[in-house]
JSON list of C-alpha atoms in Angstrom, two decimals:
[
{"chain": "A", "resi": 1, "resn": "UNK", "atom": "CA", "xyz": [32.59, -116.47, -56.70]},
{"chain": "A", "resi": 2, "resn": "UNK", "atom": "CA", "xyz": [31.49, -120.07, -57.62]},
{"chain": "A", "resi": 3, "resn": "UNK", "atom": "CA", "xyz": [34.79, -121.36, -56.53]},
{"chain": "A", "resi": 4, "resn": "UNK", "atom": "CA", "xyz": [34.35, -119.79, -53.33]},
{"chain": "A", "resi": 5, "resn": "UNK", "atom": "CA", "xyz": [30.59, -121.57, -53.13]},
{"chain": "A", "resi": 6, "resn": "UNK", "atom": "CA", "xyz": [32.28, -124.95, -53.49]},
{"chain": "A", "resi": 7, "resn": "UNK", "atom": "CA", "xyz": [35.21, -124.16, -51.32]},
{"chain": "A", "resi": 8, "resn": "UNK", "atom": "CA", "xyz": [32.85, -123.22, -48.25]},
{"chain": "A", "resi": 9, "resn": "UNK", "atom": "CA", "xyz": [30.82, -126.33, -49.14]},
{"chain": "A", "resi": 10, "resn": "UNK", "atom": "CA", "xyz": [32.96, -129.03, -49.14]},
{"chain": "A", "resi": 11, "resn": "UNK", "atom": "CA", "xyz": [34.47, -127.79, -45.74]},
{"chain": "A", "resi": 12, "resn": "UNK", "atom": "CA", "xyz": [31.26, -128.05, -44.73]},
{"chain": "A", "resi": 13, "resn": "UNK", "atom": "CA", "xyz": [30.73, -131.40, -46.09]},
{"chain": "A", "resi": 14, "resn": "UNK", "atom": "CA", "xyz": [34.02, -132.45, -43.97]},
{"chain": "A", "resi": 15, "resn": "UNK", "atom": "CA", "xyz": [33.41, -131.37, -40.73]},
{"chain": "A", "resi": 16, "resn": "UNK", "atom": "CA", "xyz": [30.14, -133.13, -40.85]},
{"chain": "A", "resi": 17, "resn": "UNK", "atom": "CA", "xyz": [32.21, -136.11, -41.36]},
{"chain": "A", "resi": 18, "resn": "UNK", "atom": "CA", "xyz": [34.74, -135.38, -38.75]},
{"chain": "A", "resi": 19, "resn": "UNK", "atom": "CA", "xyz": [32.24, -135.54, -36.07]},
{"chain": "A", "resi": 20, "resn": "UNK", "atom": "CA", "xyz": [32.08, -139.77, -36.13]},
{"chain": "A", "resi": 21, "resn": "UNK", "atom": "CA", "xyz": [34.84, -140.90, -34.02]},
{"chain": "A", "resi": 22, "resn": "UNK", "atom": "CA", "xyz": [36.83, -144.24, -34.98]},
{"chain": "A", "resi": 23, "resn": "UNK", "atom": "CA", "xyz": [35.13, -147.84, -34.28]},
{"chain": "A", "resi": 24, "resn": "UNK", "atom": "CA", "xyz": [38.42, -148.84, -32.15]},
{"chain": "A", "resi": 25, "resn": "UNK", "atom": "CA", "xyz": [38.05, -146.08, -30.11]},
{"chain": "A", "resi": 26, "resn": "UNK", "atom": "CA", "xyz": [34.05, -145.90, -29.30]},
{"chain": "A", "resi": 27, "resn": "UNK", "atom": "CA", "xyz": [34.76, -149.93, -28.99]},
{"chain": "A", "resi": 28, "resn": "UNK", "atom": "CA", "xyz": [36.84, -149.04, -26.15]},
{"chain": "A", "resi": 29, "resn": "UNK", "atom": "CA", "xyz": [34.67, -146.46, -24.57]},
{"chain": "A", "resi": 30, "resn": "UNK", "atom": "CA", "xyz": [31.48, -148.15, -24.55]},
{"chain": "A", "resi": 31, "resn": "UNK", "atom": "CA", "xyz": [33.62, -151.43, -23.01]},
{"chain": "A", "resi": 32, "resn": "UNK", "atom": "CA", "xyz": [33.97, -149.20, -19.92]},
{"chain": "A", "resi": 33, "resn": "UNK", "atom": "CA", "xyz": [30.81, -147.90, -20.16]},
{"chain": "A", "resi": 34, "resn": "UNK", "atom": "CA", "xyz": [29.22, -151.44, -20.18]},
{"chain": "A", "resi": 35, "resn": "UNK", "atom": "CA", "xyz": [31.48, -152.67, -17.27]},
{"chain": "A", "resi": 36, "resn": "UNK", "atom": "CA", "xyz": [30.31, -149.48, -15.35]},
{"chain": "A", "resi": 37, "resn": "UNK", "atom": "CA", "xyz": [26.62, -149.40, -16.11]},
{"chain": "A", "resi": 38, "resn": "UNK", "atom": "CA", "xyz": [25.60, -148.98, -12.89]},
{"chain": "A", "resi": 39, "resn": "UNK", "atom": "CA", "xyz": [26.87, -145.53, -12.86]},
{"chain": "A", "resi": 40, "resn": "UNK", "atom": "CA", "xyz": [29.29, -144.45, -15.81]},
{"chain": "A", "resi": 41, "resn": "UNK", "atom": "CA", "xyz": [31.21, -141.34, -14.60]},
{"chain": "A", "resi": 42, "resn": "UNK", "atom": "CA", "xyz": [34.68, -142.06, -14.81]},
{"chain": "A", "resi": 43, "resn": "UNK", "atom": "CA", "xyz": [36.97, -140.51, -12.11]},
{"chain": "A", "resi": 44, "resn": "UNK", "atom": "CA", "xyz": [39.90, -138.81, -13.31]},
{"chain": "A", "resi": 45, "resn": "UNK", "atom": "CA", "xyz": [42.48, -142.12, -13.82]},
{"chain": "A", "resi": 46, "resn": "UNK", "atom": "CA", "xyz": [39.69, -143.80, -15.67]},
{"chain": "A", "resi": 47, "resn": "UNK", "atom": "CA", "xyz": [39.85, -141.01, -18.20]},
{"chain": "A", "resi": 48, "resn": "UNK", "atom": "CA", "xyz": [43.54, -140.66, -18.35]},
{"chain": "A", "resi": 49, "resn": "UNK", "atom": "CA", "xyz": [43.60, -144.23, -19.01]},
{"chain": "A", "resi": 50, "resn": "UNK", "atom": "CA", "xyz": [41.31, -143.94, -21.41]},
{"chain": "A", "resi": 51, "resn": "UNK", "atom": "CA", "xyz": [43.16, -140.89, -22.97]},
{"chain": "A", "resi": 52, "resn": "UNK", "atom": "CA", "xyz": [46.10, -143.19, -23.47]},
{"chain": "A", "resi": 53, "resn": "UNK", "atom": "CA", "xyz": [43.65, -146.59, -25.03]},
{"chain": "A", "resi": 54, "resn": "UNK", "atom": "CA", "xyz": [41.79, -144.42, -27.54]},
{"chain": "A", "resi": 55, "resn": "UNK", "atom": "CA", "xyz": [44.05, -141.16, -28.46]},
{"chain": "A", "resi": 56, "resn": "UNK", "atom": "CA", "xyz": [41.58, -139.03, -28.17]},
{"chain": "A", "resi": 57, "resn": "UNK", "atom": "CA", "xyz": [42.13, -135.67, -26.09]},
{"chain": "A", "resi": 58, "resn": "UNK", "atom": "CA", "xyz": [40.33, -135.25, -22.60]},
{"chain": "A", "resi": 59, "resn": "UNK", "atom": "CA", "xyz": [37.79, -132.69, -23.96]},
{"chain": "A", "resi": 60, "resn": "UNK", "atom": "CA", "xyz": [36.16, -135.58, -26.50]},
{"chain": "A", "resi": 61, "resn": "UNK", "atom": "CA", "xyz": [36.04, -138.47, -23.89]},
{"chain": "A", "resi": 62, "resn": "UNK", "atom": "CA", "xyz": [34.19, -135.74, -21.14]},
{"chain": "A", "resi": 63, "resn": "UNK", "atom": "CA", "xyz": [31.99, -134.89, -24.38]},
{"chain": "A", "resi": 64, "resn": "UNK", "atom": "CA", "xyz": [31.27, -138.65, -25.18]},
{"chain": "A", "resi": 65, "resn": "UNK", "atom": "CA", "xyz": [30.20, -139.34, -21.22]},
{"chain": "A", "resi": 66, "resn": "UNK", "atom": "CA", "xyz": [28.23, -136.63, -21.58]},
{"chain": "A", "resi": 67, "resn": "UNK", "atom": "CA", "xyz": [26.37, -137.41, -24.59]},
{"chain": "A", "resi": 68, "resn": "UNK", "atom": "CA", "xyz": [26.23, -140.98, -24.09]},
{"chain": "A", "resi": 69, "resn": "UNK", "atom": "CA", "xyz": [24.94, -140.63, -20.77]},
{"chain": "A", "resi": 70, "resn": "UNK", "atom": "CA", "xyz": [22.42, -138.56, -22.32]},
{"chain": "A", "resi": 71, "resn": "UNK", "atom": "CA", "xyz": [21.06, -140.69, -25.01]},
{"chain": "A", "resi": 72, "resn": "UNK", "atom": "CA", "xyz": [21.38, -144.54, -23.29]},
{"chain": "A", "resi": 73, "resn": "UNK", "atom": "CA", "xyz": [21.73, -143.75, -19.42]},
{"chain": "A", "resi": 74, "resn": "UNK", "atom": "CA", "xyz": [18.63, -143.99, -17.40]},
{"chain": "A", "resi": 75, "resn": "UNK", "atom": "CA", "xyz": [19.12, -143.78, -13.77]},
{"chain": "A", "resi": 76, "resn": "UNK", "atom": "CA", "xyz": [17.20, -144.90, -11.59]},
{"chain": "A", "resi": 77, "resn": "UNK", "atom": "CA", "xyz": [15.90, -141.60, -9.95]}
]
Protein backbone atom coordinates (compact mmCIF):
# COMPACT_ATOMS: atom_id res chain seq x y z
CA UNK A 1 0.00 0.00 0.00
CA UNK A 2 2.94 2.42 0.67
CA UNK A 3 4.26 1.78 -2.73
CA UNK A 4 1.09 2.67 -4.14
CA UNK A 5 1.22 6.15 -1.85
CA UNK A 6 4.50 7.03 -3.55
CA UNK A 7 3.50 5.86 -6.96
CA UNK A 8 0.31 8.25 -7.00
CA UNK A 9 2.60 10.96 -5.55
CA UNK A 10 5.27 11.32 -7.68
CA UNK A 11 2.81 11.35 -10.73
CA UNK A 12 1.48 13.96 -9.06
CA UNK A 13 4.66 15.67 -8.47
CA UNK A 14 5.20 15.39 -12.48
CA UNK A 15 2.32 16.71 -13.90
CA UNK A 16 2.76 19.72 -11.76
CA UNK A 17 5.94 20.05 -13.56
CA UNK A 18 4.62 19.37 -16.96
CA UNK A 19 2.45 22.33 -16.88
CA UNK A 20 5.65 25.01 -17.57
CA UNK A 21 6.11 25.09 -21.19
CA UNK A 22 9.79 25.47 -22.72
CA UNK A 23 11.62 29.07 -22.64
CA UNK A 24 12.11 28.76 -26.65
CA UNK A 25 8.73 28.31 -27.13
CA UNK A 26 6.95 31.03 -24.66
CA UNK A 27 10.04 33.24 -26.20
CA UNK A 28 8.33 32.85 -29.38
CA UNK A 29 4.81 33.37 -28.28
CA UNK A 30 5.15 36.36 -26.27
CA UNK A 31 7.38 37.85 -29.51
CA UNK A 32 4.00 37.82 -31.30
CA UNK A 33 2.22 38.81 -28.55
CA UNK A 34 4.45 41.95 -28.08
CA UNK A 35 4.37 42.80 -31.87
CA UNK A 36 0.48 42.50 -31.59
CA UNK A 37 -0.23 44.31 -28.36
CA UNK A 38 -2.71 46.28 -29.60
CA UNK A 39 -4.97 43.40 -29.86
CA UNK A 40 -3.37 39.78 -29.52
CA UNK A 41 -5.87 37.31 -31.10
CA UNK A 42 -4.17 35.55 -33.67
CA UNK A 43 -6.24 34.55 -36.78
CA UNK A 44 -5.97 31.13 -37.83
CA UNK A 45 -2.40 31.35 -40.07
CA UNK A 46 -0.87 33.15 -37.16
CA UNK A 47 -1.49 30.06 -35.09
CA UNK A 48 -0.57 27.53 -37.65
CA UNK A 49 2.54 29.37 -37.99
CA UNK A 50 3.03 29.38 -34.70
CA UNK A 51 2.16 25.59 -34.44
CA UNK A 52 5.07 24.98 -36.76
CA UNK A 53 7.83 27.78 -34.63
CA UNK A 54 7.09 26.31 -31.21
CA UNK A 55 5.81 22.46 -31.63
CA UNK A 56 3.29 22.79 -29.55
CA UNK A 57 -0.31 21.43 -30.62
CA UNK A 58 -3.17 24.01 -31.45
CA UNK A 59 -5.08 23.28 -28.19
CA UNK A 60 -1.89 24.78 -25.93
CA UNK A 61 -1.24 27.95 -28.10
CA UNK A 62 -5.46 28.77 -27.96
CA UNK A 63 -4.87 27.95 -24.07
CA UNK A 64 -1.77 30.30 -23.79
CA UNK A 65 -3.85 33.37 -25.68
CA UNK A 66 -6.29 32.71 -23.46
CA UNK A 67 -4.50 32.80 -20.30
CA UNK A 68 -2.12 35.34 -21.24
CA UNK A 69 -4.68 37.57 -22.35
CA UNK A 70 -6.11 37.04 -19.07
CA UNK A 71 -3.33 37.84 -16.77
CA UNK A 72 -1.31 40.88 -18.90
CA UNK A 73 -4.04 42.12 -21.48
CA UNK A 74 -5.95 45.16 -20.54
CA UNK A 75 -8.07 46.56 -23.19
CA UNK A 76 -9.04 49.51 -23.41
CA UNK A 77 -12.88 49.07 -22.83
Amino acid sequence: FKSRIEDVREEILRKRRAGKLPGDTTTVLKNWWQQHSKWPYPTEDDKAKLVEETGLQLKQINNWFINQRKRNWHSNS
